[in-house]
PDB file of C-alpha atoms in Angstrom:
ATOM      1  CA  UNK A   1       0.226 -43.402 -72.689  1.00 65.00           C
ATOM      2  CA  UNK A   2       2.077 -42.753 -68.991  1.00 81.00           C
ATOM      3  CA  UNK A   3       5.701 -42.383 -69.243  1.00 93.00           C
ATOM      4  CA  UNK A   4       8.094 -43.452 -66.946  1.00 96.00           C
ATOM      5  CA  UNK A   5       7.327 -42.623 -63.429  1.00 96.00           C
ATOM      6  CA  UNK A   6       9.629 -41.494 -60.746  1.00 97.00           C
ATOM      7  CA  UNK A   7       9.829 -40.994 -56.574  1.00 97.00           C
ATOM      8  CA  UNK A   8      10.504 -39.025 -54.977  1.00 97.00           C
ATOM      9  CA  UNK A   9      11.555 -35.754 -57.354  1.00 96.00           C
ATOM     10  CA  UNK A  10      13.449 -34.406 -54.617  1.00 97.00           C
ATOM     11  CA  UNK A  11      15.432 -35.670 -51.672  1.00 97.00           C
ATOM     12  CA  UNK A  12      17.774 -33.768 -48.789  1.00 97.00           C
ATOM     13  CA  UNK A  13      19.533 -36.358 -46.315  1.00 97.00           C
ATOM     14  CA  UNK A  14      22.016 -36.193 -43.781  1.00 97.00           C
ATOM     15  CA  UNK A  15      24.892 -38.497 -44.767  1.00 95.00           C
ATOM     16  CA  UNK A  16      25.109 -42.151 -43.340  1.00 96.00           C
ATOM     17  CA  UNK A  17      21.521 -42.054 -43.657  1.00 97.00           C
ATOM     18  CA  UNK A  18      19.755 -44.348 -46.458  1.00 97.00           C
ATOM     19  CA  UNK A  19      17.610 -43.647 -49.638  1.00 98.00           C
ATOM     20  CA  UNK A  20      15.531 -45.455 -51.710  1.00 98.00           C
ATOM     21  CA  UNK A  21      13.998 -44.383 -55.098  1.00 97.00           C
ATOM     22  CA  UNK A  22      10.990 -45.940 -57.132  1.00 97.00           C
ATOM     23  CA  UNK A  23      10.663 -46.037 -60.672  1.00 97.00           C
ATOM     24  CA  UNK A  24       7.833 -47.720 -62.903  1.00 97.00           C
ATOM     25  CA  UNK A  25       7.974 -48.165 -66.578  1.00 96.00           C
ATOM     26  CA  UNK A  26       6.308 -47.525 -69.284  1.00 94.00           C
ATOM     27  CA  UNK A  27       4.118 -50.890 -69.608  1.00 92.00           C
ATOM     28  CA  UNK A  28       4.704 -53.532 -71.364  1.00 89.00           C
ATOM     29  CA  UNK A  29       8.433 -52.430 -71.414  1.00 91.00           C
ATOM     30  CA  UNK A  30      10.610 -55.657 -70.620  1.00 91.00           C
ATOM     31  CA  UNK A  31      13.499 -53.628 -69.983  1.00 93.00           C
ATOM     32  CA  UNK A  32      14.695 -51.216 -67.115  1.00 95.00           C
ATOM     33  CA  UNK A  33      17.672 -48.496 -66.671  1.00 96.00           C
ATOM     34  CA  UNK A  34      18.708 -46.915 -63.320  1.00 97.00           C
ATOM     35  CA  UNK A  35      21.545 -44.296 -64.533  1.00 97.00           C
ATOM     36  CA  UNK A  36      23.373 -41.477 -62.347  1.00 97.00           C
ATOM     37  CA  UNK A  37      23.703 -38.155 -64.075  1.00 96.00           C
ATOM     38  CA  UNK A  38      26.130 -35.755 -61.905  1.00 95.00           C
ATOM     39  CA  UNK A  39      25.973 -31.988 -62.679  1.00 92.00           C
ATOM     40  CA  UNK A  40      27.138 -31.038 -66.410  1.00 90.00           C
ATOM     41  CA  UNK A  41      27.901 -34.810 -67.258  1.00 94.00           C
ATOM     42  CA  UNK A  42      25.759 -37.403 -69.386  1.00 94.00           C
ATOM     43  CA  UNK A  43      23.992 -40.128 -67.627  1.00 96.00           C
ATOM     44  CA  UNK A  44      25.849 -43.394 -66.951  1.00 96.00           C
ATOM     45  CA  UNK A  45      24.234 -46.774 -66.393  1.00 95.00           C
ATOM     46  CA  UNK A  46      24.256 -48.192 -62.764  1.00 97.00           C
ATOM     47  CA  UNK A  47      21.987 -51.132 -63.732  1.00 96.00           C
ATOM     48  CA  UNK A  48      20.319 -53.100 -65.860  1.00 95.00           C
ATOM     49  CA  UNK A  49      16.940 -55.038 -65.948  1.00 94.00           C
ATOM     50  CA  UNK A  50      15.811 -57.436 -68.135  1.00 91.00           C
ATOM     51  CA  UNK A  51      12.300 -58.500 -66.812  1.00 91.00           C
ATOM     52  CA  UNK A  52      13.747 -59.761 -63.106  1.00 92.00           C
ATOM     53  CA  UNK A  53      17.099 -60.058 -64.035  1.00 92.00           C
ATOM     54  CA  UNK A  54      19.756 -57.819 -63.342  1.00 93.00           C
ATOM     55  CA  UNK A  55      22.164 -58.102 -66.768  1.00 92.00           C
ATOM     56  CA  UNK A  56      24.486 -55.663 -66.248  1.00 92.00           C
ATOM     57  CA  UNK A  57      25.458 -53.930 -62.810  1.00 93.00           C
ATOM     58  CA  UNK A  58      29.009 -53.637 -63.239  1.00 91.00           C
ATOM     59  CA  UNK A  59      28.800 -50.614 -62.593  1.00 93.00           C
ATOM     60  CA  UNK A  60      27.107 -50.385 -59.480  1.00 94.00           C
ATOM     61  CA  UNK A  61      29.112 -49.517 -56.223  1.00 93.00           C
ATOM     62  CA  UNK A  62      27.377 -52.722 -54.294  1.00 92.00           C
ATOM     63  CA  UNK A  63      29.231 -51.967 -51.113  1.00 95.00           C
ATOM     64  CA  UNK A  64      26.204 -49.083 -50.564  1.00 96.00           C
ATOM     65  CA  UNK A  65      23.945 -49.559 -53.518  1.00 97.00           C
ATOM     66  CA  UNK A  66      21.331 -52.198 -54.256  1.00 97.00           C
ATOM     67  CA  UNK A  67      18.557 -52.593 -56.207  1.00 97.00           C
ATOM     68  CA  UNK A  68      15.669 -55.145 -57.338  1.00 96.00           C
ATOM     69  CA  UNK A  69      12.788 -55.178 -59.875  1.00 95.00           C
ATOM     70  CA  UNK A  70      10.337 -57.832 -58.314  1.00 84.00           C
ATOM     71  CA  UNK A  71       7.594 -59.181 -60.668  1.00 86.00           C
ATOM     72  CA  UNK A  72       9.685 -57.345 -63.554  1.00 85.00           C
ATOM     73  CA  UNK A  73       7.636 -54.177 -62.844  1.00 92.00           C
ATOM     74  CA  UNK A  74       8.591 -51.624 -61.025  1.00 96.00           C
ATOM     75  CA  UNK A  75      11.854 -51.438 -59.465  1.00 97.00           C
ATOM     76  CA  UNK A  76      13.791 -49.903 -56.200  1.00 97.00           C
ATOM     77  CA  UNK A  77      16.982 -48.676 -56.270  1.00 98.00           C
ATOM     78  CA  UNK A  78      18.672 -47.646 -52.398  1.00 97.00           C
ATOM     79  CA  UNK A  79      22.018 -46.355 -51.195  1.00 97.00           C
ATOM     80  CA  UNK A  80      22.943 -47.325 -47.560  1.00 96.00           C
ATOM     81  CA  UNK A  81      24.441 -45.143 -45.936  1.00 96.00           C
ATOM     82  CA  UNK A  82      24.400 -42.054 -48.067  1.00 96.00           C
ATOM     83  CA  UNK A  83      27.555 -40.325 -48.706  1.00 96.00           C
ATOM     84  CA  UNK A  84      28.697 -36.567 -49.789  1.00 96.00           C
ATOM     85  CA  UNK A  85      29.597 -37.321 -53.370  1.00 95.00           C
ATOM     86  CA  UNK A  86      26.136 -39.684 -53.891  1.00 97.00           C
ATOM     87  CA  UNK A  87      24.816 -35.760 -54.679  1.00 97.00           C
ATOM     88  CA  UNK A  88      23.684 -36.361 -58.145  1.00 97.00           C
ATOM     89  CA  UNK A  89      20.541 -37.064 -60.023  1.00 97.00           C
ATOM     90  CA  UNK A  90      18.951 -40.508 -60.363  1.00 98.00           C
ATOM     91  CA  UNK A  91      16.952 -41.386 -63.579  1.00 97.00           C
ATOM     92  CA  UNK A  92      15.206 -43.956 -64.668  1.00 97.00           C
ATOM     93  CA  UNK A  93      14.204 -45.519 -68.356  1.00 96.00           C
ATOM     94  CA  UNK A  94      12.699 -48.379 -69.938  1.00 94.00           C
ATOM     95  CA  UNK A  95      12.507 -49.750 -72.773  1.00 91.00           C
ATOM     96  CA  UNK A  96      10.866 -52.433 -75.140  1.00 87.00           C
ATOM     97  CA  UNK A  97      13.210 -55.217 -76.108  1.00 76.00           C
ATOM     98  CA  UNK A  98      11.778 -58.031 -77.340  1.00 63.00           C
ATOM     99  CA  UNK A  99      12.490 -59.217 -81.424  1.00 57.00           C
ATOM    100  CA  UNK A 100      15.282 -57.919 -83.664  1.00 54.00           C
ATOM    101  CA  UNK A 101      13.032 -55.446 -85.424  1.00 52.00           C
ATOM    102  CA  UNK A 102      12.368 -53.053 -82.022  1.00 59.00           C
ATOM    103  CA  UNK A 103      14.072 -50.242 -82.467  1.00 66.00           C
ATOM    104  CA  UNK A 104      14.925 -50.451 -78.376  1.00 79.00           C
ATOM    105  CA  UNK A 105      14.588 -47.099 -77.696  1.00 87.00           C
ATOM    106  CA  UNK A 106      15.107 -45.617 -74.288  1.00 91.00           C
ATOM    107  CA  UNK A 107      12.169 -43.176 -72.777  1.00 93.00           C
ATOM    108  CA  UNK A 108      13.560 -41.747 -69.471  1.00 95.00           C
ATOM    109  CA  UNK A 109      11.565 -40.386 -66.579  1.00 95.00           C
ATOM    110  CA  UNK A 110      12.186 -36.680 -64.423  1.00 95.00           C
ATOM    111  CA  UNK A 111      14.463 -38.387 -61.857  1.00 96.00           C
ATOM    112  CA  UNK A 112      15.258 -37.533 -58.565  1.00 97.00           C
ATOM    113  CA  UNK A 113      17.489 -35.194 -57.752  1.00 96.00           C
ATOM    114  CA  UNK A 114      19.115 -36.115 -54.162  1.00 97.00           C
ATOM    115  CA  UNK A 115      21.274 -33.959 -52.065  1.00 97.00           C
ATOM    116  CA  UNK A 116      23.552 -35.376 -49.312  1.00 97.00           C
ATOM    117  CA  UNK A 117      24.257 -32.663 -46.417  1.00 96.00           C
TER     118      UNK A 117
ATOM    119  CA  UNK B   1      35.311 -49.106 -74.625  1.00 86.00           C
ATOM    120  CA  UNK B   2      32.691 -46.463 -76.270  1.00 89.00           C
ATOM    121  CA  UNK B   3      33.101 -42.625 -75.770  1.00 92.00           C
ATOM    122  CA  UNK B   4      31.288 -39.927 -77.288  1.00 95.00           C
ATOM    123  CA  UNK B   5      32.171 -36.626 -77.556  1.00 96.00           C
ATOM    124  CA  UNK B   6      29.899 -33.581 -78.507  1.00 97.00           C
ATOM    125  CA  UNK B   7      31.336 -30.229 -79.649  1.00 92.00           C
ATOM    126  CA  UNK B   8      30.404 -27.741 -78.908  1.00 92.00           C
ATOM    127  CA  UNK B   9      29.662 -27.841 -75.121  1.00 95.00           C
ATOM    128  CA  UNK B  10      27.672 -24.459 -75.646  1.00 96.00           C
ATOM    129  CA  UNK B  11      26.415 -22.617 -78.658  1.00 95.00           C
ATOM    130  CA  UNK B  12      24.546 -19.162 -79.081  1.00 97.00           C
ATOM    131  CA  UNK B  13      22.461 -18.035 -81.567  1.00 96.00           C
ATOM    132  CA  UNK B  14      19.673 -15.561 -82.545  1.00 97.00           C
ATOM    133  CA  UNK B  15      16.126 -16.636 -83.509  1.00 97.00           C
ATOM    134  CA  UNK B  16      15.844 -18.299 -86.986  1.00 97.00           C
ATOM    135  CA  UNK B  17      19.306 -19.524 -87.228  1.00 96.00           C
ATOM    136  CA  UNK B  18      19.836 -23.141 -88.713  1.00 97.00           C
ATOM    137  CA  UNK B  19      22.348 -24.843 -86.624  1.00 95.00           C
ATOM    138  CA  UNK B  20      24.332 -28.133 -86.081  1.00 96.00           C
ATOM    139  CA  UNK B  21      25.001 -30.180 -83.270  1.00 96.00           C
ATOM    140  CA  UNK B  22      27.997 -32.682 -83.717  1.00 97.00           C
ATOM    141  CA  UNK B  23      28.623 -35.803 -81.879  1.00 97.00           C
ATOM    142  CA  UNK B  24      31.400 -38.223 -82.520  1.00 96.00           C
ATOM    143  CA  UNK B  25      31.805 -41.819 -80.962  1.00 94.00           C
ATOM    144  CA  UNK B  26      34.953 -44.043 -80.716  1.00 92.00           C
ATOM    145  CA  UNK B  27      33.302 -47.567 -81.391  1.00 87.00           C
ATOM    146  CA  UNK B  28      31.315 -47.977 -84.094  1.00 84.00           C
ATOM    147  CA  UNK B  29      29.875 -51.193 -83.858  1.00 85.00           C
ATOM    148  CA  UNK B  30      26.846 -49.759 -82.687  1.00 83.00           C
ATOM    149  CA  UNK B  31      23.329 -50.206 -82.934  1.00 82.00           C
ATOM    150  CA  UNK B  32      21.539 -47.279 -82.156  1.00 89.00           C
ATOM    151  CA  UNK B  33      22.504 -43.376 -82.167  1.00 93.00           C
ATOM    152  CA  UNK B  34      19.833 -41.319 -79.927  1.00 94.00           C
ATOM    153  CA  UNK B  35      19.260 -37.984 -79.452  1.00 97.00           C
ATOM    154  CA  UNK B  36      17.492 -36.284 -76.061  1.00 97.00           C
ATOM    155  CA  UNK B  37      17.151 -32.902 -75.130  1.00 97.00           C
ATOM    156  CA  UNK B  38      17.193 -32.059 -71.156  1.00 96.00           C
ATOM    157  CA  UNK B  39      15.348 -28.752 -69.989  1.00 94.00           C
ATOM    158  CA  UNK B  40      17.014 -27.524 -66.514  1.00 90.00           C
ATOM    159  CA  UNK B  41      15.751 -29.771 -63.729  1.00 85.00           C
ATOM    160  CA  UNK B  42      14.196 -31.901 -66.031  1.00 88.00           C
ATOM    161  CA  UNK B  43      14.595 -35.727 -66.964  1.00 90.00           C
ATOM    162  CA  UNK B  44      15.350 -36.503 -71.035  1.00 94.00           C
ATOM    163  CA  UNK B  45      13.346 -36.267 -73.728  1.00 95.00           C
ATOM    164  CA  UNK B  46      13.616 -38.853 -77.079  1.00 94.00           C
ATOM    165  CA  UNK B  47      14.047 -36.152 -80.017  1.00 96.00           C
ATOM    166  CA  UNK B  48      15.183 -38.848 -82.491  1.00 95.00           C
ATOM    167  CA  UNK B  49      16.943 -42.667 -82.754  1.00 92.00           C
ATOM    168  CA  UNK B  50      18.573 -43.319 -85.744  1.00 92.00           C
ATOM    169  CA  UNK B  51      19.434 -47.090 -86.298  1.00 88.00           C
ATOM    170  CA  UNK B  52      22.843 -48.455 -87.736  1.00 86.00           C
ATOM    171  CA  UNK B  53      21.109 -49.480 -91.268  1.00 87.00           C
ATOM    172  CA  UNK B  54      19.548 -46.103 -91.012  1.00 89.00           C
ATOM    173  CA  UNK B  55      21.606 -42.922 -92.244  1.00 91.00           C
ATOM    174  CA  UNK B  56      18.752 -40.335 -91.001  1.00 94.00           C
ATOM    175  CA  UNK B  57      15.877 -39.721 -89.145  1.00 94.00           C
ATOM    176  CA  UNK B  58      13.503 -36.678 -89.311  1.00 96.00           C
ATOM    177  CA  UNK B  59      11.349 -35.129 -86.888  1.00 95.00           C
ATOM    178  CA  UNK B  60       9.698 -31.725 -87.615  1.00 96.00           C
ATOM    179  CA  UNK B  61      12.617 -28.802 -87.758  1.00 97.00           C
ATOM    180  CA  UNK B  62      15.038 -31.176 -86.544  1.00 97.00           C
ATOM    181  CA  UNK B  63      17.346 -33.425 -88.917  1.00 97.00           C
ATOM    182  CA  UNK B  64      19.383 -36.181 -87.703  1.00 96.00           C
ATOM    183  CA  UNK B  65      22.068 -38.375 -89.524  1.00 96.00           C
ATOM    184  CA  UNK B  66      24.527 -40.950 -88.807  1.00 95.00           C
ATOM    185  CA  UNK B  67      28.039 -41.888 -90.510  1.00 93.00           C
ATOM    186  CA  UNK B  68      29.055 -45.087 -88.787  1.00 90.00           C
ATOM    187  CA  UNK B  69      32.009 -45.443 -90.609  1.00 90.00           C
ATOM    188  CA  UNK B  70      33.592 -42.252 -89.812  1.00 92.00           C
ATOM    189  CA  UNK B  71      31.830 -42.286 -85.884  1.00 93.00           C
ATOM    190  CA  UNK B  72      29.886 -39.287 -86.181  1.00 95.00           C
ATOM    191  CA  UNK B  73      26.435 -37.885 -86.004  1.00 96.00           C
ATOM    192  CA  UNK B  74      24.957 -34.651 -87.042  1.00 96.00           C
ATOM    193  CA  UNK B  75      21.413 -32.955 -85.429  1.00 97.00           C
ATOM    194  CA  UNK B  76      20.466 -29.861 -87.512  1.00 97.00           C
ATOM    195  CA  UNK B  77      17.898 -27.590 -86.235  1.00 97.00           C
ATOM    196  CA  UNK B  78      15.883 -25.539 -88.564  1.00 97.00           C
ATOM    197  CA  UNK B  79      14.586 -22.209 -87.533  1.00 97.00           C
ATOM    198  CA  UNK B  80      15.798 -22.167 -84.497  1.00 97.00           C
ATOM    199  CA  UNK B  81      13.330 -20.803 -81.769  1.00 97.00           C
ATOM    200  CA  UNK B  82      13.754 -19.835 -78.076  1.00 97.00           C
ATOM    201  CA  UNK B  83      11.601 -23.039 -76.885  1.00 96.00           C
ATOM    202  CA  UNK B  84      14.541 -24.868 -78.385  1.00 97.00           C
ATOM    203  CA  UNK B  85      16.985 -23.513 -75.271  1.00 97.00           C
ATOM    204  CA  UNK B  86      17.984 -27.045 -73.931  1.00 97.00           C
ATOM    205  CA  UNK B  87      21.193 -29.205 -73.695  1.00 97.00           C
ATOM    206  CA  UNK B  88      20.780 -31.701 -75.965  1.00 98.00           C
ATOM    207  CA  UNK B  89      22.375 -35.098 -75.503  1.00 97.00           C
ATOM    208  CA  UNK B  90      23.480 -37.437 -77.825  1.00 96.00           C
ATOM    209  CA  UNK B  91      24.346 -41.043 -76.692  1.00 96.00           C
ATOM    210  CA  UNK B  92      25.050 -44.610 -78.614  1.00 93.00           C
ATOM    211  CA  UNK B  93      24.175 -48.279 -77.794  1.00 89.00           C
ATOM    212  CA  UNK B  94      23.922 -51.639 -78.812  1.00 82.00           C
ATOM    213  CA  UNK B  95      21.067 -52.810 -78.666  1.00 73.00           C
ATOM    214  CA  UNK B  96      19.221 -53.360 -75.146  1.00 74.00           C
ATOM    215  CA  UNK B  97      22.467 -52.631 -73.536  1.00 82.00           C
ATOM    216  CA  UNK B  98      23.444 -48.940 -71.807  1.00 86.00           C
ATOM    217  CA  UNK B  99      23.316 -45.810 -73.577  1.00 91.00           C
ATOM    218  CA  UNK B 100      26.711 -44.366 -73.788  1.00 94.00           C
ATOM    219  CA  UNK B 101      26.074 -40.195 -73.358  1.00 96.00           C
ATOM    220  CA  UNK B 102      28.189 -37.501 -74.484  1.00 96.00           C
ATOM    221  CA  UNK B 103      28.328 -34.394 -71.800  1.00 96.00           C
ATOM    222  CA  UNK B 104      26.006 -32.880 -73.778  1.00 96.00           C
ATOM    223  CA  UNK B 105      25.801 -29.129 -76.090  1.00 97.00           C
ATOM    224  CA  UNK B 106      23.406 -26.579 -73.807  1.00 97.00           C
ATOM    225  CA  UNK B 107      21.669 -24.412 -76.753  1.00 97.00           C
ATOM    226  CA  UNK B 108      20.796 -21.034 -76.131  1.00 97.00           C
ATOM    227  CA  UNK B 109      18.302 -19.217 -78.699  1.00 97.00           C
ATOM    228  CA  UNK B 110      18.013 -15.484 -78.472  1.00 96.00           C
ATOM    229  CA  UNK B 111      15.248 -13.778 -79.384  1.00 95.00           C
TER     230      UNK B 111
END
């Protein structure tokens, strides 16, 4: 079974210039995670899918960030314009949510590590 | 708000050691406890989920238990090997909703 996939692996911009990532999930997963991990920290959640829906971006800077699942597959998630501190690594996870009894584990992919000159 | 907190940040051992890993959360109304393990430059891997009627999960050398009452959870490592140099992760949630990590213990196995 394919695990979550992620692209790029690696990105170098020039700040004010944009970024987009791709993730897709493992199938039949209903759910989808875009954290931020920055160096020697744990992950923390930017946003949430459930199938199309975004259910939790609260966290989220939207002034520069957006992202969208369309179809409830695969997802985007972009930063326009880049800045310094968006140095960090991107990571994405999925996981299976339907009926009390799923454990709703969380598989995550490799990420993408971006650097911001 | 949910934090978790993971002592130590760093531990060193020699081959064959038994160790523990200790993770402690503030909330604990929660509904799962997972543990990952990162590799440098790598993305996480699932070692083990423990649910909140669950008090422990096995998986090979590794051990993992939960005390929801007292907010804490335990992973032991048996036999410790150089493969197992990682940082390993620990993070809580409830339900579908966001993972709440702890910064994480980076394991170093001599051999």
């Amino acid at each position: 079974e394919a695990g979550v996939v992620q692209s790029p692996r690696y990105k170098i911009i020039e700040k004010k210039q944009p970024v987009a990532f791709w993730c897709n999930p493992i199938s039949g997963h209903n759910t989808l995670y875009w954290y931020l991990q920055n160096l020697g920290q744990g992950p923390e959640l930017l946003i949430r899918y459930e199938n199309e829906e975004a259910v939790d971006d609260s966290q989220l800077p939207k002034d520069r960030f957006s992202a969208e699942r369309l179809k409830g597959v695969d997802s985007t998630l972009k930063i326009q314009p880049a800045e310094l501190g968006d140095s960090a690594v991107y990571l994405c996870a999925s996981s299976q949510t339907s009926g009390t009894s799923v454990p709703n584990e969380q598989f995550f992919g490799p990420g993408t590590r971006l650097t911001v000159l | 708000k949910q934090e978790v907190t993971q002592i130590p940040a760093a531990l060193s051992v020699p081959e064959g050691e038994n160790l523990v890993l200790n993770c402690s959360f503030t909330d604990s109304a929660i509904y799962n406890l997972q543990w990952f393990r990162q590799d440098p430059g790598k993305g996480l891997t699932s070692l083990l989920l423990i649910q909140s009627s669950q008090r422990e999960q096995t998986s090979g050398r590794l051990n993992a238990s939960l005390d929801k009452s007292s907010g804490r959870s335990t992973l032991y490592i048996a036999a410790s090997q150089p493969g197992d140099s990682a940082t390993y992760l620990c993070a809580a949630s409830r339900g579908s909703e966001k993972l709440v990590f702890g910064k994480g213990t980076k394991l170093t196995v001599n051999p």
